[in-house]
PDB file of C-alpha atoms in Angstrom:
ATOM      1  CA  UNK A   1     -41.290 -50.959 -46.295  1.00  0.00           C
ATOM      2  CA  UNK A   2     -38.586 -52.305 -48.196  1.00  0.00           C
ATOM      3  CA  UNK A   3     -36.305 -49.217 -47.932  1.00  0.00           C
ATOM      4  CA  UNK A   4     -36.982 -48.919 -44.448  1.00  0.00           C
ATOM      5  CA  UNK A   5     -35.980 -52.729 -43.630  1.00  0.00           C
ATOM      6  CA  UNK A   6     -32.925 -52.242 -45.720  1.00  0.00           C
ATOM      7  CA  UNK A   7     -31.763 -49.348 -43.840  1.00  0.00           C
ATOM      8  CA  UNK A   8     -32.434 -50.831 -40.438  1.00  0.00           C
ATOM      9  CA  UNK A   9     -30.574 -53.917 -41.923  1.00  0.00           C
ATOM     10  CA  UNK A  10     -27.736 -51.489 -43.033  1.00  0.00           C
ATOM     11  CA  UNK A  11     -27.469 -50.194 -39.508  1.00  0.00           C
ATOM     12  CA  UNK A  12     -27.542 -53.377 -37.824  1.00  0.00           C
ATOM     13  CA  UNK A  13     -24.320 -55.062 -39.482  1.00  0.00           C
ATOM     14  CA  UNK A  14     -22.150 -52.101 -39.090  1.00  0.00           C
ATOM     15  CA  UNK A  15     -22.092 -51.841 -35.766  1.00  0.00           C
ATOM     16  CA  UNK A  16     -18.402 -49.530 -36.001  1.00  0.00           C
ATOM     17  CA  UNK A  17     -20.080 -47.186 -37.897  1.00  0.00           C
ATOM     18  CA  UNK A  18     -22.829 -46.706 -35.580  1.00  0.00           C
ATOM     19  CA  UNK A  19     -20.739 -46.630 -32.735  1.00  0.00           C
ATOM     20  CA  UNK A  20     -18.559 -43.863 -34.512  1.00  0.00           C
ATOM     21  CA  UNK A  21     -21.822 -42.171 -35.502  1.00  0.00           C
ATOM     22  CA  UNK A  22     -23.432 -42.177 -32.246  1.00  0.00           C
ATOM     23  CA  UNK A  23     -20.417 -41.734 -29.772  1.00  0.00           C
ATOM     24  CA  UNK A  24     -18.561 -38.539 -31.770  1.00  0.00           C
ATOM     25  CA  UNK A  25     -21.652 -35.390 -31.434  1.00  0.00           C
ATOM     26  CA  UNK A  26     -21.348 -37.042 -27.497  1.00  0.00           C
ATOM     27  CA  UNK A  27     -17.442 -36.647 -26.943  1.00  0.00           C
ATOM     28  CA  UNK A  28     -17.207 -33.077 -28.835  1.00  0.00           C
ATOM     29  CA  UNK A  29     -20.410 -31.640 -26.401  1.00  0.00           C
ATOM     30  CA  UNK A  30     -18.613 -32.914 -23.447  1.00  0.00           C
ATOM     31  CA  UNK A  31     -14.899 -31.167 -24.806  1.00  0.00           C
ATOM     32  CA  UNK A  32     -16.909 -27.900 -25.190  1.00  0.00           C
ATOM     33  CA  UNK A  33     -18.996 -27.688 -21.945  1.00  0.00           C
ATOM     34  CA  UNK A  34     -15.321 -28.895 -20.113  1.00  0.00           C
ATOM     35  CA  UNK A  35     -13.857 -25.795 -21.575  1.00  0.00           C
ATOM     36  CA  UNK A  36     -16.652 -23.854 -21.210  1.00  0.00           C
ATOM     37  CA  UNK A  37     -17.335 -24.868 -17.431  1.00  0.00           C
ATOM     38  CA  UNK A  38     -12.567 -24.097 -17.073  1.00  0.00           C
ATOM     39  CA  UNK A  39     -13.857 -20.687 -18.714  1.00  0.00           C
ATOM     40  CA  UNK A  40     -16.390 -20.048 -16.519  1.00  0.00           C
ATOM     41  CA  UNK A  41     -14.013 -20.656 -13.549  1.00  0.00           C
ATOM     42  CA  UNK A  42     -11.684 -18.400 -14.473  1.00  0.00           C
ATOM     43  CA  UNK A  43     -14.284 -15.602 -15.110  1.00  0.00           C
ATOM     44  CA  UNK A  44     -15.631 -16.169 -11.454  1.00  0.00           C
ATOM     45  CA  UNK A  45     -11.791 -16.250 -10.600  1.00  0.00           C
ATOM     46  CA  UNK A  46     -11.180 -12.922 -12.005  1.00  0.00           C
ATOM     47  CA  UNK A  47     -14.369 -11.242 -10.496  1.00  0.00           C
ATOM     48  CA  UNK A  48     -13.190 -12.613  -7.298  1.00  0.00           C
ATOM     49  CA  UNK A  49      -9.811 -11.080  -7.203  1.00  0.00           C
ATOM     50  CA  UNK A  50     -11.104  -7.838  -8.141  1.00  0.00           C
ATOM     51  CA  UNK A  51     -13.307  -7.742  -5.648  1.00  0.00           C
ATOM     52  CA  UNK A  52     -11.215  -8.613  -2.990  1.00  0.00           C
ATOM     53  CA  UNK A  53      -8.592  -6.431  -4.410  1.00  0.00           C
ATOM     54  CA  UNK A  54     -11.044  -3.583  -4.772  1.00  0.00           C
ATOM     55  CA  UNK A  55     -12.917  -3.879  -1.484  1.00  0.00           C
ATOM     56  CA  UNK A  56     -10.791  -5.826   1.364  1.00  0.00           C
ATOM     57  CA  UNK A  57      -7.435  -6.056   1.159  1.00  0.00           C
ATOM     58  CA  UNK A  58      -4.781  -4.940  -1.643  1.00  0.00           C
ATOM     59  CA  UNK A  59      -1.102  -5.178  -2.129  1.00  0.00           C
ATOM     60  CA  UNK A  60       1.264  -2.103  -2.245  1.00  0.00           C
ATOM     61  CA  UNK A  61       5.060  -1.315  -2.017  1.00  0.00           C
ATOM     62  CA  UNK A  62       7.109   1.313  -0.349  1.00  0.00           C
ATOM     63  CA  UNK A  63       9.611   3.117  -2.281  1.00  0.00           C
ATOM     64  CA  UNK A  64      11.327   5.475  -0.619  1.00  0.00           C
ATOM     65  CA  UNK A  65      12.059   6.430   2.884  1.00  0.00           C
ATOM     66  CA  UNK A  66      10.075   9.197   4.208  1.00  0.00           C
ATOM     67  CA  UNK A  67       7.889   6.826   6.507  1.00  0.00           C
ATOM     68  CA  UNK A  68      10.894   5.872   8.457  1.00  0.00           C
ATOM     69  CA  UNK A  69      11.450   4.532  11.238  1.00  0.00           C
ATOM     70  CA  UNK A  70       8.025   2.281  10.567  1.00  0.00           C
ATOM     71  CA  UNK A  71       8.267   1.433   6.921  1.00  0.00           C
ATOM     72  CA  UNK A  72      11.386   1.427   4.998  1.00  0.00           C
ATOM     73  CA  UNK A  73      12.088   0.914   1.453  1.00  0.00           C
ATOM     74  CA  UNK A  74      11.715  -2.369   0.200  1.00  0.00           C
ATOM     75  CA  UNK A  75       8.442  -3.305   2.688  1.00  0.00           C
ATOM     76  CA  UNK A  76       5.499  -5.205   0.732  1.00  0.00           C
ATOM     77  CA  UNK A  77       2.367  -4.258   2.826  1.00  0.00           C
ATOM     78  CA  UNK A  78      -1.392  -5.105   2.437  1.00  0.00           C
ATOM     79  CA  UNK A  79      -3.892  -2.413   2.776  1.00  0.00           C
ATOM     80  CA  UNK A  80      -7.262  -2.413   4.356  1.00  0.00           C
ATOM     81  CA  UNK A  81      -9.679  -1.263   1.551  1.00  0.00           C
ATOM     82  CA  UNK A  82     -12.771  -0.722   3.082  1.00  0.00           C
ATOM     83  CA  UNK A  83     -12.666   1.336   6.131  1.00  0.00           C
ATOM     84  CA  UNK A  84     -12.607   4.635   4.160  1.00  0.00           C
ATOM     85  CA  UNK A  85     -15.599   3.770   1.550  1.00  0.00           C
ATOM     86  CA  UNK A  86     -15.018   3.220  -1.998  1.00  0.00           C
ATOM     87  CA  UNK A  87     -14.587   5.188  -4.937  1.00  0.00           C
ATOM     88  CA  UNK A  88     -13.625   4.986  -8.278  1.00  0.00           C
ATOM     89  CA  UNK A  89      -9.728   4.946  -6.711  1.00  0.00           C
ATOM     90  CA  UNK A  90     -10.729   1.916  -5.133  1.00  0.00           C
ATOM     91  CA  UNK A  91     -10.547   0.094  -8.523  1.00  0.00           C
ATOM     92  CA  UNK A  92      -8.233  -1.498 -11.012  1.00  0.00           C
ATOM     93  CA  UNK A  93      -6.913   1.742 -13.197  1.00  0.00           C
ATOM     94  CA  UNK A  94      -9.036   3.886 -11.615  1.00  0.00           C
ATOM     95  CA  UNK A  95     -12.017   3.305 -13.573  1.00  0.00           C
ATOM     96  CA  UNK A  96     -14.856   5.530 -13.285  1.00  0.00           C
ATOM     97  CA  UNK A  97     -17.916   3.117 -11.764  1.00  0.00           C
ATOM     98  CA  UNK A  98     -17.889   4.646  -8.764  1.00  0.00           C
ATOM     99  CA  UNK A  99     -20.244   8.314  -8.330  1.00  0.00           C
ATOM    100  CA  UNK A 100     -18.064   9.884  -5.379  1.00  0.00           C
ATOM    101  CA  UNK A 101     -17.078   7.833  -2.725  1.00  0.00           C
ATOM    102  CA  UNK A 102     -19.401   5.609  -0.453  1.00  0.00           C
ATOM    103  CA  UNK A 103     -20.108   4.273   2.696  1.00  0.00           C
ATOM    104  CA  UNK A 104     -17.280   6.803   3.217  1.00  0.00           C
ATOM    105  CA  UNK A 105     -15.702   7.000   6.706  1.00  0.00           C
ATOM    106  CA  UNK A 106     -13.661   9.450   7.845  1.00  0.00           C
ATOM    107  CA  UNK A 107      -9.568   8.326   9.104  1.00  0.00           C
ATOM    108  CA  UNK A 108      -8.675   9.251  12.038  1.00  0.00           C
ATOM    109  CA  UNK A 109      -5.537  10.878  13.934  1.00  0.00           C
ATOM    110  CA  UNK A 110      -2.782   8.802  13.612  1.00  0.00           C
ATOM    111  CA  UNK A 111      -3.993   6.757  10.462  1.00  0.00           C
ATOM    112  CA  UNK A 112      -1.784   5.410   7.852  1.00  0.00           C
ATOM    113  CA  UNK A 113      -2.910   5.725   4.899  1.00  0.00           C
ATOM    114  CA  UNK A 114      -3.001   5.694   1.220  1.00  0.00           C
ATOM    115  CA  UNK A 115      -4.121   8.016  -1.256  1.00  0.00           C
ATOM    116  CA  UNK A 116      -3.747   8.950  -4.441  1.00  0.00           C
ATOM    117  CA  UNK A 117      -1.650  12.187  -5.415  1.00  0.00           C
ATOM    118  CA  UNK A 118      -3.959  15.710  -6.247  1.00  0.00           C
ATOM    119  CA  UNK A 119      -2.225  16.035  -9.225  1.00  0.00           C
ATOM    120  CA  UNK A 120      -0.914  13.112 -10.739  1.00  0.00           C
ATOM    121  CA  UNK A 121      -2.945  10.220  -9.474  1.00  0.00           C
ATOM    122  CA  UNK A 122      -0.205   8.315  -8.543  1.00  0.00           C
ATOM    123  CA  UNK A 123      -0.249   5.788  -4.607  1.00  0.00           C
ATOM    124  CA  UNK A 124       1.295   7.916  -1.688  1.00  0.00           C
ATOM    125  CA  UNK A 125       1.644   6.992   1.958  1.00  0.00           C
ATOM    126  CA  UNK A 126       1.559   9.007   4.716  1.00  0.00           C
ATOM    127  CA  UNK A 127       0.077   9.847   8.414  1.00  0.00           C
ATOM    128  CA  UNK A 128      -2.750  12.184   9.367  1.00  0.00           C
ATOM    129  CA  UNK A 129      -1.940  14.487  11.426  1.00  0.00           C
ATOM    130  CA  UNK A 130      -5.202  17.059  10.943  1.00  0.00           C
ATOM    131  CA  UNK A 131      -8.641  16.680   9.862  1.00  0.00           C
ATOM    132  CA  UNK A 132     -12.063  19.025   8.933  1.00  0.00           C
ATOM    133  CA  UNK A 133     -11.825  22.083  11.541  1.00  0.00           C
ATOM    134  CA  UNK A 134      -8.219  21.251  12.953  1.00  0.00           C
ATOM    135  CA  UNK A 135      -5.492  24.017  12.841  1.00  0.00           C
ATOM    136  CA  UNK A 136      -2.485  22.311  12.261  1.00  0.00           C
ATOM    137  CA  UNK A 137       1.046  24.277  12.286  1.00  0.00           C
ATOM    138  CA  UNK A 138       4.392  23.447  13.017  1.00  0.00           C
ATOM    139  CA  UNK A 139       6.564  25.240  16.105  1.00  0.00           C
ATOM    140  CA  UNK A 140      10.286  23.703  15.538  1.00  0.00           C
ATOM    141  CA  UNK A 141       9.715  21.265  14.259  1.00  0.00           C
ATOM    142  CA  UNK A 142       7.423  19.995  16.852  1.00  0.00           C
ATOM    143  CA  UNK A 143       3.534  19.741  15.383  1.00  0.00           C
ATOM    144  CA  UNK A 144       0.872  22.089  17.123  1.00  0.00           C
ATOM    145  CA  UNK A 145      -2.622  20.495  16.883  1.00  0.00           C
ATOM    146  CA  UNK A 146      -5.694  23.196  17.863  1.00  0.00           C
ATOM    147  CA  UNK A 147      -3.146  25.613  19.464  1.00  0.00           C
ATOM    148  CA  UNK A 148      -1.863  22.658  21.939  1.00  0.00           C
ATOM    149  CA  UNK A 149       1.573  21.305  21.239  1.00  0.00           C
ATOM    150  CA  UNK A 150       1.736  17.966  20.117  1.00  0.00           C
ATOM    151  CA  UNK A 151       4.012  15.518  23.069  1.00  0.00           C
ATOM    152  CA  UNK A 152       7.212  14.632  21.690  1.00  0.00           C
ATOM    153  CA  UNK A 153       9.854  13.272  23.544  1.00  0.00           C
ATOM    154  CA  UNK A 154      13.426  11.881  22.319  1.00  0.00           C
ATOM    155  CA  UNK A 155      13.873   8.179  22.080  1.00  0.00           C
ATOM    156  CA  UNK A 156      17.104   5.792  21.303  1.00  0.00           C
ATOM    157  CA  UNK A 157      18.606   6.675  18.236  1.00  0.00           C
ATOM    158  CA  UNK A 158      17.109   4.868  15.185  1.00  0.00           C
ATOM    159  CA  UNK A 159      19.667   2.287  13.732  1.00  0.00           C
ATOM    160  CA  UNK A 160      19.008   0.934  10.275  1.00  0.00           C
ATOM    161  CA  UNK A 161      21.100  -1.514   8.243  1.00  0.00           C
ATOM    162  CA  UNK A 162      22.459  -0.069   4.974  1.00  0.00           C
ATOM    163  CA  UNK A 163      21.621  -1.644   1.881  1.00  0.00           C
ATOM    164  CA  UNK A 164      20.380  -1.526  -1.713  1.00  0.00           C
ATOM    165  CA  UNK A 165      16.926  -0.191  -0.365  1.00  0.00           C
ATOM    166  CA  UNK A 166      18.339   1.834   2.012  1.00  0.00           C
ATOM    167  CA  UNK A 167      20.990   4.435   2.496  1.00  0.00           C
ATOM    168  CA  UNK A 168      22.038   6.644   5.038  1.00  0.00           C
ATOM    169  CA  UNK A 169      20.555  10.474   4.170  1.00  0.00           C
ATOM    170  CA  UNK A 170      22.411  13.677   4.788  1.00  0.00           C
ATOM    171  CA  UNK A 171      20.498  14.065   8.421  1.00  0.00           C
ATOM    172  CA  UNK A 172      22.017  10.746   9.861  1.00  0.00           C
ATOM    173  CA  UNK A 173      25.323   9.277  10.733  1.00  0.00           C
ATOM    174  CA  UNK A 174      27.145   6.648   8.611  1.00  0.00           C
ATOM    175  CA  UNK A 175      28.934   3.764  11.284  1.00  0.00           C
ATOM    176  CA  UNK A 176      29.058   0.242  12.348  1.00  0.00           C
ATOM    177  CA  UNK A 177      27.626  -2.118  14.618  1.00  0.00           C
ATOM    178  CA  UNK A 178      29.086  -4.555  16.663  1.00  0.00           C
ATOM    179  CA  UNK A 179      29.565  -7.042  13.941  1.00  0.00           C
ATOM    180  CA  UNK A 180      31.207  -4.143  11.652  1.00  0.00           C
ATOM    181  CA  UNK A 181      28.045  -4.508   9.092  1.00  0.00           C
ATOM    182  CA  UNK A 182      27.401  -0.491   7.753  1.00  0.00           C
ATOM    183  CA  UNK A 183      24.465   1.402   9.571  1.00  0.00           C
ATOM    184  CA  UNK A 184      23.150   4.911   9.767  1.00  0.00           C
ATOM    185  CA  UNK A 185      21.544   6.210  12.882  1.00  0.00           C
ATOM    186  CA  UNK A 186      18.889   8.809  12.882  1.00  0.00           C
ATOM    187  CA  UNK A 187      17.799  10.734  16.101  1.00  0.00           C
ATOM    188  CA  UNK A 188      14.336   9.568  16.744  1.00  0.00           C
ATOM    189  CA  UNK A 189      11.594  11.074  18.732  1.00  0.00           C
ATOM    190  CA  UNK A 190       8.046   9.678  19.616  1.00  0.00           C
ATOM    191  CA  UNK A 191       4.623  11.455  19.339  1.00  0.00           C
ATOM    192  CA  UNK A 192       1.603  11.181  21.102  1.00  0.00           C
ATOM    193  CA  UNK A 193      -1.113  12.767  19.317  1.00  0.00           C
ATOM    194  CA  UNK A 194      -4.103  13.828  21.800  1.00  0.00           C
ATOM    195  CA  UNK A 195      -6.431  10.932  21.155  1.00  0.00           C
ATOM    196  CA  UNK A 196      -3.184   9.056  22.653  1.00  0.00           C
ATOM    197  CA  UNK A 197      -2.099   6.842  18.773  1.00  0.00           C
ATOM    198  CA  UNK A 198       1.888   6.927  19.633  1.00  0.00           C
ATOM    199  CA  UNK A 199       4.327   6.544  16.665  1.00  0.00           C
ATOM    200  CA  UNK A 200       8.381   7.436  16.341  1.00  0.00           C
ATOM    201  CA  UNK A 201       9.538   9.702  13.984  1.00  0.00           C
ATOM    202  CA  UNK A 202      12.744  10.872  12.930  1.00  0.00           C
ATOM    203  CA  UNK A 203      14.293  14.450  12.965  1.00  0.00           C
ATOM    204  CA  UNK A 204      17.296  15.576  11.063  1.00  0.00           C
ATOM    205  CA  UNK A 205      17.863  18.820  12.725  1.00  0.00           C
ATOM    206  CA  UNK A 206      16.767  22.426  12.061  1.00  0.00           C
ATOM    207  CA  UNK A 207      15.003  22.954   8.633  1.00  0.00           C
ATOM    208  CA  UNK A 208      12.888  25.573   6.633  1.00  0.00           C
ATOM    209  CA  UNK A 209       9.837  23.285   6.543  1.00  0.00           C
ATOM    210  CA  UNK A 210      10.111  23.221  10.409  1.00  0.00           C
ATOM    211  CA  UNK A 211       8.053  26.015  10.407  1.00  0.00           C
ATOM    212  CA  UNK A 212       4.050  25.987   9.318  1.00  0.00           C
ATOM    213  CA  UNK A 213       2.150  28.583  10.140  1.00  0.00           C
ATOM    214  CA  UNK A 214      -1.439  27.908  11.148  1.00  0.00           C
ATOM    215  CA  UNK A 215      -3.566  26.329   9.058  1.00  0.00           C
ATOM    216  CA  UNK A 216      -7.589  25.381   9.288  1.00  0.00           C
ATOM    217  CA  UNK A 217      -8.318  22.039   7.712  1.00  0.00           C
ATOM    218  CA  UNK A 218     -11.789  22.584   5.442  1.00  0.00           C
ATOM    219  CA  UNK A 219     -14.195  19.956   5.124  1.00  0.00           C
ATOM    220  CA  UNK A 220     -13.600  16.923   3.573  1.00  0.00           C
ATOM    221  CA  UNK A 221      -9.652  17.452   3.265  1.00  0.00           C
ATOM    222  CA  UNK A 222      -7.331  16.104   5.624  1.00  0.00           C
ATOM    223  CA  UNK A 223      -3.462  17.350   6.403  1.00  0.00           C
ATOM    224  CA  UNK A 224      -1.005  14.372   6.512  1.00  0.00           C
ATOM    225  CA  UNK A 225       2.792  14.660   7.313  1.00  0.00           C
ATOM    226  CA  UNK A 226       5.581  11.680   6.870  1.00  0.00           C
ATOM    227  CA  UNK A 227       7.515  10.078   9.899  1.00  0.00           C
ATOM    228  CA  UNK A 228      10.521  10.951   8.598  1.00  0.00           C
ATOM    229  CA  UNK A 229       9.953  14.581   8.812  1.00  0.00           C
ATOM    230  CA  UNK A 230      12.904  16.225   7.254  1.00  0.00           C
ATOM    231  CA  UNK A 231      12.805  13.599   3.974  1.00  0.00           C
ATOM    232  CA  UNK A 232       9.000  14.083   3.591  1.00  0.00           C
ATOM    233  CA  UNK A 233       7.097  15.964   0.773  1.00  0.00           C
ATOM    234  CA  UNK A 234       3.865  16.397   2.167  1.00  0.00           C
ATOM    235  CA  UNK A 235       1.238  19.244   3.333  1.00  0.00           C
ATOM    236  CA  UNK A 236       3.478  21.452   4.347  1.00  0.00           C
ATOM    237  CA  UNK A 237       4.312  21.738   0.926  1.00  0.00           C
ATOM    238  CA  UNK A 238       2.349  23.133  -2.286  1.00  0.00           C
ATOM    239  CA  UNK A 239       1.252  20.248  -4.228  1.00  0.00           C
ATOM    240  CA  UNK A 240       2.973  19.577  -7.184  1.00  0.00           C
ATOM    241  CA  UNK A 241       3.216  16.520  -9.549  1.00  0.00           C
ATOM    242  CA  UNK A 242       5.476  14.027  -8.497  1.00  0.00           C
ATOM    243  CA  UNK A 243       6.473  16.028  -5.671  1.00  0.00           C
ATOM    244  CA  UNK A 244       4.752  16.922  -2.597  1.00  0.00           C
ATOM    245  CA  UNK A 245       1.298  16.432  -2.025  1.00  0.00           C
ATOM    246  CA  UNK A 246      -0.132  19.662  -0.461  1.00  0.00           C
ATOM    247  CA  UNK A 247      -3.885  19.236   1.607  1.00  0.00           C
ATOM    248  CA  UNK A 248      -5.249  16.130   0.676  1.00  0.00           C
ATOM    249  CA  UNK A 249      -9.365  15.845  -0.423  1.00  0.00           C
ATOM    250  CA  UNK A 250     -10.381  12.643   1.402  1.00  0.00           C
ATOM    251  CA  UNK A 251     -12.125  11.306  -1.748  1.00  0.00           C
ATOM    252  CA  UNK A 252      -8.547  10.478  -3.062  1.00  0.00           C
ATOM    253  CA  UNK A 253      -8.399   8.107  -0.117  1.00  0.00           C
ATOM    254  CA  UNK A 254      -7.234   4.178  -1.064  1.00  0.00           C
ATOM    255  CA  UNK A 255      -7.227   2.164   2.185  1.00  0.00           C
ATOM    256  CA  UNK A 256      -5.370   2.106   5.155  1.00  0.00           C
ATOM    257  CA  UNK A 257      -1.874   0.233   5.559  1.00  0.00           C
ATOM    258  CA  UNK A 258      -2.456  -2.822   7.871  1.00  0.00           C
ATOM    259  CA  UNK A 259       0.461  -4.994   8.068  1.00  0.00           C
ATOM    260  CA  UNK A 260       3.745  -5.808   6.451  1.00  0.00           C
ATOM    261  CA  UNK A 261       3.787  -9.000   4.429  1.00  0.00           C
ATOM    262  CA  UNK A 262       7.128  -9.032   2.630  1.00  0.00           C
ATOM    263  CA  UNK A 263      10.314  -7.002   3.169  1.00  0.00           C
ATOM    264  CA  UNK A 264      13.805  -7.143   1.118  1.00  0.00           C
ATOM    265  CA  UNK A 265      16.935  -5.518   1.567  1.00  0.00           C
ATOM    266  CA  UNK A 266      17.340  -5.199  -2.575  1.00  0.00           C
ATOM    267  CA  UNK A 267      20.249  -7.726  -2.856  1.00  0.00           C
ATOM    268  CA  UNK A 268      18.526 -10.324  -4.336  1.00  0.00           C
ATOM    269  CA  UNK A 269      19.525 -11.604  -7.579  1.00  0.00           C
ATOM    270  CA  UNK A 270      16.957 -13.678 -10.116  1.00  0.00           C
ATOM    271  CA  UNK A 271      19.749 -15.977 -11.143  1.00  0.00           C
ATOM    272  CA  UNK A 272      20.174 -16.309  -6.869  1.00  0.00           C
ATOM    273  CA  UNK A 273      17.447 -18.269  -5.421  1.00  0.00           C
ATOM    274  CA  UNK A 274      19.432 -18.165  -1.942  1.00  0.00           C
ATOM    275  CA  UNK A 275      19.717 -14.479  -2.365  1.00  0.00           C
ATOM    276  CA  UNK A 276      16.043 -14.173  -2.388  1.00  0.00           C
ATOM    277  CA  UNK A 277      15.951 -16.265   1.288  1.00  0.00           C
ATOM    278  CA  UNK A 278      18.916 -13.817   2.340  1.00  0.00           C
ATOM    279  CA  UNK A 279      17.568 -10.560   1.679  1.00  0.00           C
ATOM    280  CA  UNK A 280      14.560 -10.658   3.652  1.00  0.00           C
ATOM    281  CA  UNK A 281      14.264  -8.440   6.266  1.00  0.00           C
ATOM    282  CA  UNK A 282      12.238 -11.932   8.846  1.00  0.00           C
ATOM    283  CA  UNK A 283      11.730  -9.739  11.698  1.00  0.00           C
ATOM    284  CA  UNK A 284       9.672  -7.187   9.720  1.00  0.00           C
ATOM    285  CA  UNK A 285       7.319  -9.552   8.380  1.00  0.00           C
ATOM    286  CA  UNK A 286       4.207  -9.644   9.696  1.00  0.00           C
ATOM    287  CA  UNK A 287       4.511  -6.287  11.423  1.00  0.00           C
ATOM    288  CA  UNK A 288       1.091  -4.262  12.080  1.00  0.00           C
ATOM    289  CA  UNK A 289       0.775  -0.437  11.280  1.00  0.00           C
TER     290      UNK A 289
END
């Protein structure tokens, strides 16, 4: 009884010792859940992004020029991940969680899309032109789709600024426009495939891969061709890596382009924040596909 009084005593006039004793084990649980619960966040954060990444919507760039006169070099564009299905090219680094692709949904005529290379796994963009049982060939230059010739009638020429994304190629003609700023102009054509999608495309004149001789599209493959038909690697051409792209399996698909949400010229400087304001392309932002 003694002890115990003694000790209660002890306690009871050194009230700054208690405090410290009591309040200390309270503060360091709080510190820890706090950066447990920021933690936590940012796990949830990171699933988030993935998913939405993986499965919705997910950011690519265009870097070169065969998709001309839609989508030039320089264009920022957000693709629609899920009307296709999803496959193990649906994820971050292609990681393997995926068995085949599913829910999958076939593109159709007209489609933009992207897929991933036969080879080399790398992101291409193009249009599909032919899909399981289609004979696709080329007459001139002009497509034939099912032994029908695909419409295709000349437009206004295609004028595109010059700049550090985009020069003028050997089919088109270096001038000037009215404010004696550097163009290139391109003949242009549009196409109206038969279930009536309309896009331009541009034609540099007469070329080798003008010609394609008929060709059945087997199941689950799909034959894609760029707008800009003369500065296009595509199915015409025997897959290689890095290069052209050959028939395309429709498990490589990635999503289908939607709509353009940046798009520079490639004059903007770091050490230039007004550069970065000047070297938007405005009027292409926002732009569907």
């Amino acid at each position: 009884m003694d002890v115990k009084t003694q000790s209660e005593s002890a306690v009871a006039t050194s009230p700054d010792i208690a405090g410290s004793a009591a309040t200390a084990p309270k503060a360091s649980v709080e510190e820890k859940e706090s950066v447990g619960s920021f933690l936590w966040f940012l796990a949830k954060l990171l699933i988030a992004v993935l998913i939405f990444r993986s499965f919705v919507f997910s950011p690519f760039s265009i870097p070169s020029e065969s998709m001309l006169p839609r989508l030039m070099n320089g264009d920022y564009l957000l693709a629609a991940k899920w009307p296709y299905g999803a496959s193990q090219y649906s994820l971050p680094f292609n990681a393997p969680l995926i068995p085949g692709r599913i829910l999958a949904n076939e593109p159709e005529h007209g489609d933009v899309v992207i897929f991933k290379h036969p080879i080399d796994k790398t992101d291409y963009i193009k249009r599909v032109i032919g899909l399981p049982g289609d004979t696709v060939a080329l007459v001139d230059g002009q497509i034939m789709l099912n032994g029908e010739l695909v419409e295709r009638v000349p437009i206004d020429d295609f004028i595109v600024p010059m700049s550090v994304n985009t020069s003028c190629a050997w089919g088109g003609e270096e001038t000037e426009n009215t404010t004696g700023e550097p163009v290139c102009r391109y003949t242009r054509f549009r196409e109206t495939l038969p279930n009536g999608v309309t896009y331009d495309v541009l034609d540099f004149g007469n070329v080798p891969a003008d010609s394609f001789p008929p060709k059945v599209i087997a199941e689950g493959e799909m034959f894609v061709l760029g707008d800009n038909r003369d500065n296009s690697r595509d199915s015409r051409f025997e897959a290689r890596s890095g290069d052209a792209v050959g028939i395309v399996s429709q498990d490589l698909l990635v999503g289908e382009a939607a709509i353009i949400m940046w798009s520079t010229d490639g004059s903007a400087e770091w050490i230039n924040p007004i550069s970065w304001f000047t070297a938007a392309r405005w009027n292409r932002i926002g732009g569907t596909l």
